[in-house]
Coordinates of C-alpha atoms and ligand atoms in Angstrom, one line a residue:
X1 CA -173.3 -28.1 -18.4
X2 CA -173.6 -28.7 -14.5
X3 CA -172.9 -26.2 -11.5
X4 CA -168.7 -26.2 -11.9
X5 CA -167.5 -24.2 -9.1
X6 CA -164.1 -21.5 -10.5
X7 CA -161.1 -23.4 -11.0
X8 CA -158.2 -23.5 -8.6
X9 CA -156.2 -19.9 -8.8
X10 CA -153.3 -21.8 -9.4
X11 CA -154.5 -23.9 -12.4
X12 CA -153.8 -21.7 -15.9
X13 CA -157.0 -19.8 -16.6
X14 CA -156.7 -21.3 -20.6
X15 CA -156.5 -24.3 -19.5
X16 CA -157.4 -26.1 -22.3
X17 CA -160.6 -28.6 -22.2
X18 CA -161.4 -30.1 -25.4
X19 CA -160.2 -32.5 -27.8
X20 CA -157.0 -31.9 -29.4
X21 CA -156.8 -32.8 -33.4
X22 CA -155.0 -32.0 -36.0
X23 CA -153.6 -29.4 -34.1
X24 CA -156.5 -27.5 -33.4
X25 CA -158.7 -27.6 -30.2
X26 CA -162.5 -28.8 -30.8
X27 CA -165.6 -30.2 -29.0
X28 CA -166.6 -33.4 -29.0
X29 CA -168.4 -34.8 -32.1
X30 CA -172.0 -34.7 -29.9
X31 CA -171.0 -32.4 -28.0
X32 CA -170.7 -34.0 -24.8
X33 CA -168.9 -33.3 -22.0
X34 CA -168.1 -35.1 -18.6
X35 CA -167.4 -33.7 -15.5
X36 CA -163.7 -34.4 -13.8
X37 CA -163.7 -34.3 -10.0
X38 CA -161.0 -33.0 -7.3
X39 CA -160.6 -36.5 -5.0
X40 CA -160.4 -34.4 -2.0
X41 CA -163.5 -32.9 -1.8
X42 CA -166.1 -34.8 -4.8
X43 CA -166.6 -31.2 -6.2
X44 CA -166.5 -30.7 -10.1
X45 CA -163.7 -28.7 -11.5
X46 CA -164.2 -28.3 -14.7
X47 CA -166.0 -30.4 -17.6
X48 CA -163.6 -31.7 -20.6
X49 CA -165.0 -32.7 -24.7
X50 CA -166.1 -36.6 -24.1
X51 CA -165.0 -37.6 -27.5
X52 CA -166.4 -40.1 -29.6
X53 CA -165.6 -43.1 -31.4
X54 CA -165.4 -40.6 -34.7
X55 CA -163.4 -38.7 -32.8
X56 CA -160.9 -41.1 -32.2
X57 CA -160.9 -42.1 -36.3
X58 CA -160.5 -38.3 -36.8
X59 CA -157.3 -37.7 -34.2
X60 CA -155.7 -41.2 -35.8
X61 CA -156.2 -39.6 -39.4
X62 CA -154.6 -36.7 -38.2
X63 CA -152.1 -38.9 -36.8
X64 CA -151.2 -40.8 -40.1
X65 CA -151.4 -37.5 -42.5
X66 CA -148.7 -36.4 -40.2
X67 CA -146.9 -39.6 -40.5
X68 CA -144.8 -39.0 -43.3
X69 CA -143.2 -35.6 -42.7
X70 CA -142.8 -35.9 -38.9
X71 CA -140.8 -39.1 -39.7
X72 CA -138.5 -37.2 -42.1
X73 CA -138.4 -34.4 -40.1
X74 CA -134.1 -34.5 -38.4
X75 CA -133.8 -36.3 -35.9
X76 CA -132.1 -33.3 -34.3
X77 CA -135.0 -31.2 -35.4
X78 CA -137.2 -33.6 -33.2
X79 CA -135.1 -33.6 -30.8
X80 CA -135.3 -29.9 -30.7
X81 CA -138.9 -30.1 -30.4
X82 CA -138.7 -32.4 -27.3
X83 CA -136.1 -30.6 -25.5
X84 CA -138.3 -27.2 -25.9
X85 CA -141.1 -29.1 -24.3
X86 CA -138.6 -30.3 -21.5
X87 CA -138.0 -26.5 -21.2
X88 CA -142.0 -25.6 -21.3
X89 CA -143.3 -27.8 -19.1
X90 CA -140.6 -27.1 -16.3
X91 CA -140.6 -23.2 -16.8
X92 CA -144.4 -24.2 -15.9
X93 CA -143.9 -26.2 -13.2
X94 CA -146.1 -25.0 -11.0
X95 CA -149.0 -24.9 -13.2
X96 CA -148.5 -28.6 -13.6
X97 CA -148.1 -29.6 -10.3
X98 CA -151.4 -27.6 -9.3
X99 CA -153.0 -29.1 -12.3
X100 CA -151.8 -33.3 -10.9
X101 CA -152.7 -32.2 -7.6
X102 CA -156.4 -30.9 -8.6
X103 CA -157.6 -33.6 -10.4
X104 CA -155.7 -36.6 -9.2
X105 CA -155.1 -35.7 -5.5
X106 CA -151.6 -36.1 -4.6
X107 CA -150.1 -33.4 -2.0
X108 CA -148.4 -30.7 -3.7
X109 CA -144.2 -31.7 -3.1
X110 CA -145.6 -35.3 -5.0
X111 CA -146.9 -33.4 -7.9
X112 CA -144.2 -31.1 -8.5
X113 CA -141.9 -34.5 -8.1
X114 CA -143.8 -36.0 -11.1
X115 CA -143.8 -33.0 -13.2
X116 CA -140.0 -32.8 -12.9
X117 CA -140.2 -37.0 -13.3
X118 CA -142.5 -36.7 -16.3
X119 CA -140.5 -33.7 -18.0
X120 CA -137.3 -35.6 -17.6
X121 CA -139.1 -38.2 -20.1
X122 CA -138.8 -35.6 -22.8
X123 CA -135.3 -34.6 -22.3
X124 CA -134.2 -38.1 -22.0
X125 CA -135.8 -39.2 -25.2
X126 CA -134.5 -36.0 -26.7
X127 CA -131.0 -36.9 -26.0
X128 CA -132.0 -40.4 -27.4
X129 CA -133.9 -38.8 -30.8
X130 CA -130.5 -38.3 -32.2
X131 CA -129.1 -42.1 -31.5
X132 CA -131.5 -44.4 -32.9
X133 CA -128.5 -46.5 -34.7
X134 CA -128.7 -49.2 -37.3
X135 CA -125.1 -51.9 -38.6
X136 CA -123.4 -52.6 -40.9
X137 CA -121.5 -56.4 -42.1
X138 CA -120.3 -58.7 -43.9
X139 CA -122.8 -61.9 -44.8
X140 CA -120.6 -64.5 -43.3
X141 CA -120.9 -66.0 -47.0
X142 CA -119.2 -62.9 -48.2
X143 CA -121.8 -63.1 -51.2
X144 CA -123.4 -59.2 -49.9
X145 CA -123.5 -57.0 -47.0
X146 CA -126.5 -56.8 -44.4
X147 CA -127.6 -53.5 -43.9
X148 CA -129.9 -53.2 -40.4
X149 CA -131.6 -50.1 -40.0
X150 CA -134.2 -48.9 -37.7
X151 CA -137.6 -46.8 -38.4
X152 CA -140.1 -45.5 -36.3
X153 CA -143.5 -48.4 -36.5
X154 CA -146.0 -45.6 -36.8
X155 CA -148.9 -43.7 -35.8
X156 CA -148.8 -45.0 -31.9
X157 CA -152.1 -45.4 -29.8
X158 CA -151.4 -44.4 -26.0
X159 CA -153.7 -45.2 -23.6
X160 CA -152.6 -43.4 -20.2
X161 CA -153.4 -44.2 -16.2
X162 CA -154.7 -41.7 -14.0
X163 CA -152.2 -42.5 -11.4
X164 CA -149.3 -39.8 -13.5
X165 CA -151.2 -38.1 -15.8
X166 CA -148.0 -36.2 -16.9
X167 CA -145.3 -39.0 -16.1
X168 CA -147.3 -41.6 -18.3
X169 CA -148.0 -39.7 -21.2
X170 CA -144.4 -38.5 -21.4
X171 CA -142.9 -41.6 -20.6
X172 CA -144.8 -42.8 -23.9
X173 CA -145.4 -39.9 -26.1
X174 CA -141.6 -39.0 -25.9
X175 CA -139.8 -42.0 -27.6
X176 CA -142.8 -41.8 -30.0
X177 CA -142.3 -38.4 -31.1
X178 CA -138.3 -39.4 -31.0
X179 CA -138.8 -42.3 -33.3
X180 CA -141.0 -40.1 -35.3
X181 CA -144.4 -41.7 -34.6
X182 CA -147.2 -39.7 -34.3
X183 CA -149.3 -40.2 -31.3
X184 CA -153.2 -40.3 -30.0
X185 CA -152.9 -39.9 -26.3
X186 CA -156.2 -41.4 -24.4
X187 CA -155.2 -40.2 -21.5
X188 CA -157.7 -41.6 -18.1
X189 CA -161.1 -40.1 -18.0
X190 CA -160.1 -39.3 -14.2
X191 CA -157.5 -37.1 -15.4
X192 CA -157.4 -35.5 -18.8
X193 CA -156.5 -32.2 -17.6
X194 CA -152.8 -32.3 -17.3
X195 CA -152.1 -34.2 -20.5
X196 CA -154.2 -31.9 -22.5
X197 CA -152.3 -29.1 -20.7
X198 CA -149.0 -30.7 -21.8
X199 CA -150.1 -31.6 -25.3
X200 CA -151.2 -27.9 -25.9
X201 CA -147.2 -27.3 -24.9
X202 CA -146.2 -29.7 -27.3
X203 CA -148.9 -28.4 -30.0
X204 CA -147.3 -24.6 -29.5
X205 CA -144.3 -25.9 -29.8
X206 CA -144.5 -27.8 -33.1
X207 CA -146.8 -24.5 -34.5
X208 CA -144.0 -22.4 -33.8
X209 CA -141.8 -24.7 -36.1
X210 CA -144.2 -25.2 -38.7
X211 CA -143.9 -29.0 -38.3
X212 CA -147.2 -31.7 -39.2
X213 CA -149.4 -30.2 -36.8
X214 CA -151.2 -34.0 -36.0
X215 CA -148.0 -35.4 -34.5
X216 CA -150.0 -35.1 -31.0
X217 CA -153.9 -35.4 -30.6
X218 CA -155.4 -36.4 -27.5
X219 CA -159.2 -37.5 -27.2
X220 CA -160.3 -38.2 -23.6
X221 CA -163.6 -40.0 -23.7
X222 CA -166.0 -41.5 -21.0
X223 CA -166.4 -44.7 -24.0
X224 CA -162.9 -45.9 -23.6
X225 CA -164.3 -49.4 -25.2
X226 CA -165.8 -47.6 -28.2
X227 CA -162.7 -45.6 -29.1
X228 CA -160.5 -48.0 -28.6
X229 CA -162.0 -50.8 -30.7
X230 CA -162.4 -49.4 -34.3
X231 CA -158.8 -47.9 -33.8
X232 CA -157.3 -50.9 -32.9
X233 CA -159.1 -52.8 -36.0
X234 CA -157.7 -49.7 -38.3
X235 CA -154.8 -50.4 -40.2
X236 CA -153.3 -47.0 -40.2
X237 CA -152.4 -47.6 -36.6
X238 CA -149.4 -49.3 -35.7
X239 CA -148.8 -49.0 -32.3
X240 CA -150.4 -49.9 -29.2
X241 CA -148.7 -48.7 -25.7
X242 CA -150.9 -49.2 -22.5
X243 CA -150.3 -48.9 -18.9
X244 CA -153.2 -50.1 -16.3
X245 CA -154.9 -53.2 -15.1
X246 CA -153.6 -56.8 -16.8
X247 CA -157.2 -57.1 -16.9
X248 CA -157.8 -54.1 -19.2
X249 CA -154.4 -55.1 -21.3
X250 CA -155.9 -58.9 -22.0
X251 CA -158.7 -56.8 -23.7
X252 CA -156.5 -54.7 -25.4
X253 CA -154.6 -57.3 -26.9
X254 CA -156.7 -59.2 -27.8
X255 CA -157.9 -56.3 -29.7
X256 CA -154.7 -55.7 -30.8
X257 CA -154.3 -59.3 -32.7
X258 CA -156.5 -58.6 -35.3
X259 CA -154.2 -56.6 -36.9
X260 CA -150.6 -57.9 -35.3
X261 CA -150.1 -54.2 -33.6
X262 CA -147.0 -53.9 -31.9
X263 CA -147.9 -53.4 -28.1
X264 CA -145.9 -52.2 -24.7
X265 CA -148.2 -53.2 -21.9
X266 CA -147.2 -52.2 -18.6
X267 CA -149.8 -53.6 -16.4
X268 CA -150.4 -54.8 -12.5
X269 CA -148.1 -55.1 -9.9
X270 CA -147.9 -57.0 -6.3
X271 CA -144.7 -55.7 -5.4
X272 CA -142.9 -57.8 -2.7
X273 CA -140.9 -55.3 -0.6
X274 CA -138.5 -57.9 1.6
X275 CA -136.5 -57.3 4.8
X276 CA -133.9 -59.3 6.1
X277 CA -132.7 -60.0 9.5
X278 CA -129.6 -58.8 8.8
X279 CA -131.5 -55.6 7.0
X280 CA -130.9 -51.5 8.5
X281 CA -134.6 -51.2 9.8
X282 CA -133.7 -47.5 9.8
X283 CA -133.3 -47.4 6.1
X284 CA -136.0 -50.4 5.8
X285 CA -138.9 -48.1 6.8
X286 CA -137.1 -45.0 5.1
X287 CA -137.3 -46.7 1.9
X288 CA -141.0 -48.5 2.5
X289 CA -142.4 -44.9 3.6
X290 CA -141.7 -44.2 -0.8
X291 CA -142.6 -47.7 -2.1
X292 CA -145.6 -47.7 -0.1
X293 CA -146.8 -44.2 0.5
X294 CA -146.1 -42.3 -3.0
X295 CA -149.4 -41.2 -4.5
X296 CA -150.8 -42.5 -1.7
X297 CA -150.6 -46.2 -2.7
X298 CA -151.7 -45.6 -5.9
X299 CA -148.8 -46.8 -8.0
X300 CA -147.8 -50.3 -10.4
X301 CA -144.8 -50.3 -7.9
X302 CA -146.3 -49.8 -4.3
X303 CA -144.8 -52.3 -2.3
X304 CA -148.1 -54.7 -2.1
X305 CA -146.4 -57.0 0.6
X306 CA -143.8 -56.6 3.3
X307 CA -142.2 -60.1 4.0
X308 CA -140.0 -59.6 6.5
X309 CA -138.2 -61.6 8.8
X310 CA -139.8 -63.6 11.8
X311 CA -136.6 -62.3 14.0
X312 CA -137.3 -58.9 12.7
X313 CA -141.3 -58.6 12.1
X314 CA -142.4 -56.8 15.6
X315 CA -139.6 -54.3 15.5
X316 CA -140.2 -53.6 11.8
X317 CA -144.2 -53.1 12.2
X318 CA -143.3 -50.9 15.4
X319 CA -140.5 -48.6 13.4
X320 CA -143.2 -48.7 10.1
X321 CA -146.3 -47.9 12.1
X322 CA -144.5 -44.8 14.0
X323 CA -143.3 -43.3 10.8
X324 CA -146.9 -43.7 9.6
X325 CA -148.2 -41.9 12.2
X326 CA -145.9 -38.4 11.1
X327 CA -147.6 -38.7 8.0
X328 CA -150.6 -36.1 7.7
X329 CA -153.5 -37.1 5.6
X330 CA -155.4 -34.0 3.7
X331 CA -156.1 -32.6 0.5
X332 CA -153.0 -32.0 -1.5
X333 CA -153.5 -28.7 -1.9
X334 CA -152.7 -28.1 1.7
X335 CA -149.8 -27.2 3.0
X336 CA -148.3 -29.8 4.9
X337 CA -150.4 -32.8 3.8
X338 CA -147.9 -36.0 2.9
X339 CA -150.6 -38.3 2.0
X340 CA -153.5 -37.2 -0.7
X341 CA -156.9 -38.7 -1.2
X342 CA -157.2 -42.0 -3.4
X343 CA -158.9 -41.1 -6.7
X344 CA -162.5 -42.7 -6.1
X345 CA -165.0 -43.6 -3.6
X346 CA -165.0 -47.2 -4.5
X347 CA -160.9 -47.3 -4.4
X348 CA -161.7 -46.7 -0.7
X349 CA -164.5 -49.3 0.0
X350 CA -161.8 -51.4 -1.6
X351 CA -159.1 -50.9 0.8
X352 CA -161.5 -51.1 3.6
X353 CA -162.6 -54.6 2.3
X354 CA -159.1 -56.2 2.1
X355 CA -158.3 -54.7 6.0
X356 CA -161.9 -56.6 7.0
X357 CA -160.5 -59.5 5.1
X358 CA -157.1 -59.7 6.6
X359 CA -158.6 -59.1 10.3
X360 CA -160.8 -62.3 9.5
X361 CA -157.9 -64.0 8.6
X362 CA -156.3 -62.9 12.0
X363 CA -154.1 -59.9 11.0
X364 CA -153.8 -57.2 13.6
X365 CA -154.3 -53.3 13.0
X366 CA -151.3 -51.5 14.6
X367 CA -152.2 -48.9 13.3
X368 CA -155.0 -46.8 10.8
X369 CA -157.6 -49.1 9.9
X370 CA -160.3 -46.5 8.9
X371 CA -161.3 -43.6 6.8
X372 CA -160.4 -40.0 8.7
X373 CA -163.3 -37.6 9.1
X374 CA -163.3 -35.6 5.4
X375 CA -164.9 -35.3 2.7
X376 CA -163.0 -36.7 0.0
X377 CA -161.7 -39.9 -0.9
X378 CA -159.2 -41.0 2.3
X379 CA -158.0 -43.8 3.9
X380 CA -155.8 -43.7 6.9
X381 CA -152.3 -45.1 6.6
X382 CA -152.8 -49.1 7.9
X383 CA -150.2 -51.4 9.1
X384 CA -151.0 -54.6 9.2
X385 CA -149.3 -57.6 11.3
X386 CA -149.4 -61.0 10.9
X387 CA -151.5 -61.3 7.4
X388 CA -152.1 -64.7 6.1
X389 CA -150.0 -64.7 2.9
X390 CA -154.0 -66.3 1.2
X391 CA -155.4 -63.0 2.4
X392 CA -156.8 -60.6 -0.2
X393 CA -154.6 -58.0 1.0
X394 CA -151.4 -60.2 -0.2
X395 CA -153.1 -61.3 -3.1
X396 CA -154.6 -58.3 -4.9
X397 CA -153.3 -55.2 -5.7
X398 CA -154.3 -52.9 -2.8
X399 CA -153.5 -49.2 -5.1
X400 CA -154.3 -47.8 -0.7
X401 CA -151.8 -46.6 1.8
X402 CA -152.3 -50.1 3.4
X403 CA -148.9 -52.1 4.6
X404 CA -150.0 -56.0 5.3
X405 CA -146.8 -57.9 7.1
X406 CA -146.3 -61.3 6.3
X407 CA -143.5 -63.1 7.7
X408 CA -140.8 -65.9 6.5
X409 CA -138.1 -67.3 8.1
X410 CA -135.3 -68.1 5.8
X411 CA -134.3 -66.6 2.0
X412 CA -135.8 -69.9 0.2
X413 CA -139.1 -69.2 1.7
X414 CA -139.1 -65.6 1.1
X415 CA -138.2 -65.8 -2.3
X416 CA -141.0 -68.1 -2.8
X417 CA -143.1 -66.0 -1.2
X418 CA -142.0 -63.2 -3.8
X419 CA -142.7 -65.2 -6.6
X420 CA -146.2 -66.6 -5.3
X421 CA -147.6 -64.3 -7.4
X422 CA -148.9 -64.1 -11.4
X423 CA -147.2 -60.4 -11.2
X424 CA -143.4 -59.4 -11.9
X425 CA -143.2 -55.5 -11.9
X426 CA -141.2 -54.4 -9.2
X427 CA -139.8 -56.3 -6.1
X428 CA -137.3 -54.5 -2.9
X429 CA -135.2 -56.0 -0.7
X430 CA -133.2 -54.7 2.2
X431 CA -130.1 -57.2 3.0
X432 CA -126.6 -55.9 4.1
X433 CA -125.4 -59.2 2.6
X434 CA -124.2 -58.3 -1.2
X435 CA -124.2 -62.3 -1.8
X436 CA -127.9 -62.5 -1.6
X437 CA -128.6 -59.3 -3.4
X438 CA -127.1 -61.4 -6.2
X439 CA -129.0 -64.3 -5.4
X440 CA -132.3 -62.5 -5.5
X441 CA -131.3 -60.9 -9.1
X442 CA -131.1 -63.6 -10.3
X443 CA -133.9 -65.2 -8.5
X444 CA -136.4 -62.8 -7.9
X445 CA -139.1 -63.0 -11.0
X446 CA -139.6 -59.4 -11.6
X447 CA -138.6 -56.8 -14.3
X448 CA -136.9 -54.3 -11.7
X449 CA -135.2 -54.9 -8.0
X450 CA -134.5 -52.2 -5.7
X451 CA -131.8 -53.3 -3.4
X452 CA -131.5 -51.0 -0.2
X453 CA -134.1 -48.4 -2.3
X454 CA -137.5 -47.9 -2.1
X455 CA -137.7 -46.2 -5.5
X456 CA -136.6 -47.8 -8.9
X457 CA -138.3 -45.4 -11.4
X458 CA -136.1 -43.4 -13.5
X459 CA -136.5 -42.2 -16.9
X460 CA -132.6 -43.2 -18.1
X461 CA -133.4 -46.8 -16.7
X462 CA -135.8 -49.7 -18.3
X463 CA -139.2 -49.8 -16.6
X464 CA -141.4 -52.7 -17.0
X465 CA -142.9 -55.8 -15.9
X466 CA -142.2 -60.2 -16.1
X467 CA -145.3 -62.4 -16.2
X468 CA -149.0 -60.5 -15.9
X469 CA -147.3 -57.3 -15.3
X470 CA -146.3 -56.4 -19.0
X471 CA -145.1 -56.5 -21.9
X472 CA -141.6 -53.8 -23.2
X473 CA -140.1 -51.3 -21.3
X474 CA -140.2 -47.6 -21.2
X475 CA -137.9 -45.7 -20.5
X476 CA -133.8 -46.3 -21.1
X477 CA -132.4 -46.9 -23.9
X478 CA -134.8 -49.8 -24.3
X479 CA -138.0 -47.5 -24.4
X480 CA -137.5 -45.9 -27.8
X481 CA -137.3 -49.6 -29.1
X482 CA -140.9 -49.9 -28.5
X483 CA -141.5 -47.5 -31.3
X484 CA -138.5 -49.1 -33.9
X485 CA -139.2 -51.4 -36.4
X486 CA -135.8 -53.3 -37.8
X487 CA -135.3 -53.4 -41.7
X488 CA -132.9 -55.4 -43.4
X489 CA -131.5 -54.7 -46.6
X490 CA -129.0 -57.3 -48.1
X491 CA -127.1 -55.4 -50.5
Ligands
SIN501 C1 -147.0 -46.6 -12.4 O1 -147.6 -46.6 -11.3 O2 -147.5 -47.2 -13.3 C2 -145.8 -45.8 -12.6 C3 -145.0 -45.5 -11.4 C4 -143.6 -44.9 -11.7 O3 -143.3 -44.6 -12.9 O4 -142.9 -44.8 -10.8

């Protein structure tokens, strides 16, 4: 083991650091370890079990010997289970929010507002545990009746970003453990901490109940590839829900063919954020400051692009750069710090290539541009004016506190501008004109529009991409489809 300097106070002192199977904690098959790091210094805060490719056949063993009971357990009774784990993980609040914070860097006020975000999850799908609902008819023959029921696919692979390391795993272990599915959480090497700190919640509470104790196992691993694989080719697992890079998810599902797994993939965004000329710039920038800034950047729905008016651009960039310059970049620890580190060294040699691209290109810096003088992870908060819509900036997803301005000057245009893009996550628009807020429903080729709102995500709402950016949605009433399968019965 290396040098790992004392935890954070505020982190629980059992916080648990190994692989969770079967309901009992163990090392890794070789024993190996890695090393997660706080963002906003580099220092080590702890090492976690690296489990291995065995390891992963072990926790989906444990998954599918729990398989049986957990899906005849009462739907009420696992709803019971889930809305104790809503109350667990918010009487703990704190420790999860210092937990996010710690290992993914995201100020303090952010982490608390994805702990409440990802425990809302749980009591949503609680509530939704008790209404999976099948029908009843007539064959239009009149020779039987059709009986449609619904039943939970299976032991449920769920392979979690680093970006919410509570929010994600919720927002997929809880219609799993609804539909009764079992779950193995691979939760992002970056972040394993606060998922294994939530699935020792959910293990307590399942103990307590003497329910199947392998309904959750969670394996972080450093061999993502390696685990991943021989579960995917297993036939005992029969679900596959990801959320990260299309890149990653073409892998996936291609791994996922061999045996016809069902799959949710939420995957990359390039989120078009659009303001009109006939837009509230007040509210504009009010709602860009959450689309663009939350986690720093680092989300699926950061607004990639701002395509704003030509009447409107200066002004905008102006309101936009002047709000940026109230927000205080630190460690998220600190009191006071709005924007957080981003989660690697070469997230932030990233960002700083797309700025050197755009400027090439002719963009202008009104304001950031650079790294601030600390030790972590940072990057200032950047706006960028008059970016080439072909610059890399527009083009890739940035995952930086970087807002590159491209302009358009009439709706066609800036719809097309909105769809240039393989993506279809997430796309805002501010317009006082309710006309065109239609129009760009039904135009705009993404999952989710925020009209007037900088912030879609919701855990009673569907989430989830058109195009490259996914597959399902979570969340809803939709999300606890994803882990359904329909059986008809002509009687
Ligand atoms: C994501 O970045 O993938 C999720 C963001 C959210 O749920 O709001």
């Amino acid at each position: 083991m290396t040098d790992v300097a004392p935890l954070p106070a505020s982190l629980p002192g059992d916080l648990p650091t190994d692989l969770l199977i079967g309901g009992r904690w163990r090392p890794g098959g070789d024993g190996g370890r890695f090393a997660v790091h706080d963002p906003a210094t580099g220092a080590v805060l702890t090492e976690v079990a690296d489990a291995t490719p065995a390891d992963g056949l072990d926790a989906l063993a444990a998954a599918h010997e729990a398989w049986p009971a957990w899906q005849a357990t009462p739907p009420r009774v696992r709803s019971e289970v889930l809305r104790e784990v809503w109350e667990r993980v918010m009487a703990r609040a704190d420790e999860f929010a210092a937990c996010i914070t710690a290992e993914g860097g995201k100020p303090l006020a952010e982490a608390r507002a994805e702990t409440a975000y990802g425990a809302e999850f749980v009591r949503w799908f609680s509530e939704q545990a008790v209404r999976i609902t099948g029908t009843v008819r007539t064959a239009p023959s009149g020779a039987n009746r059709q009986l449609v029921m619904r039943r939970g696919v299976g032991p449920a692979l769920l392979i979690t970003p680093w970006n919410f390391p509570l929010a994600m795993a919720t927002r997929k272990a809880a219609p799993a453990l609804a539909a009764g599915c079992p779950v193995v959480i691979k939760p992002a090497a970056y972040t394993p901490l606060t998922t294994l700190l939530f699935a020792d919640v959910v293990r307590e509470v399942l103990a307590e109940r003497d329910l199947p104790p392998g309904v959750i196992n969670v394996v972080p691993t450093t061999r993502a590839a390696a685990l991943t694989d021989p579960l995917l080719r297993d036939p005992r697992l029969r679900k596959l829900s990801f959320t990260g890079s299309t890149e990653v998810g073409r892998v996936l599902l291609r791994g996922a063919a061999h045996n016809v797994l069902r799959t949710s993939m939420e995957l990359g965004g390039n989120a078009p954020f659009l303001v009109f000329d006939d837009a509230d710039l007040d509210a504009a920038v009010e709602g860009a400051m959450v689309a663009k800034m939350r986690n720093a950047g680092q989300t699926c729905v950061a607004a990639n692009r701002f395509l704003v008016h030509e009447d409107v651009a200066e002004a905008f960039a102006a309101k936009l750069s002047a709000a940026f310059g109230g927000l205080v970049v630190g460690p998220g620890s600190h009191e006071g710090t709005t924007v957080g580190p981003l989660i690697r060294p070469s997230a932030v040699s990233f960002v700083e290539e797309l700025v050197g691209d755009a400027v090439s290109r002719g963009a202008s810096v009104v304001t950031g541009g650079d790294r601030p003088d600390l030790a972590g992870y940072f990057y200032n908060p950047t706006v960028l004016l008059r970016v080439r819509p072909e610059a890399r900036v527009v083009t890739e997803e940035i995952f930086g506190p970087v807002a590159p301005i491209v302009t358009f000057r009439d709706e066609d245009e800036a719809i097309a501008l909105a769809n240039g893009t393989p993506f279809g996550l997430v796309a805002y628009a501010y317009t006082r004109d309710l006309d065109r807020a239609f129009r760009l429903a039904e135009r705009i080729e993404a999952g989710m529009l925020g009209i007037n709102r900088g912030l879609v995500s919701d855990p009673s709402a569907p989430f989830g991409g058109v195009k490259s950016s996914g597959l399902g949605r979570e969340g809803g009433e939709q999300g606890i489809e994803e882990y359904l399968e329909t059986i008809y019965v002509a009687i």
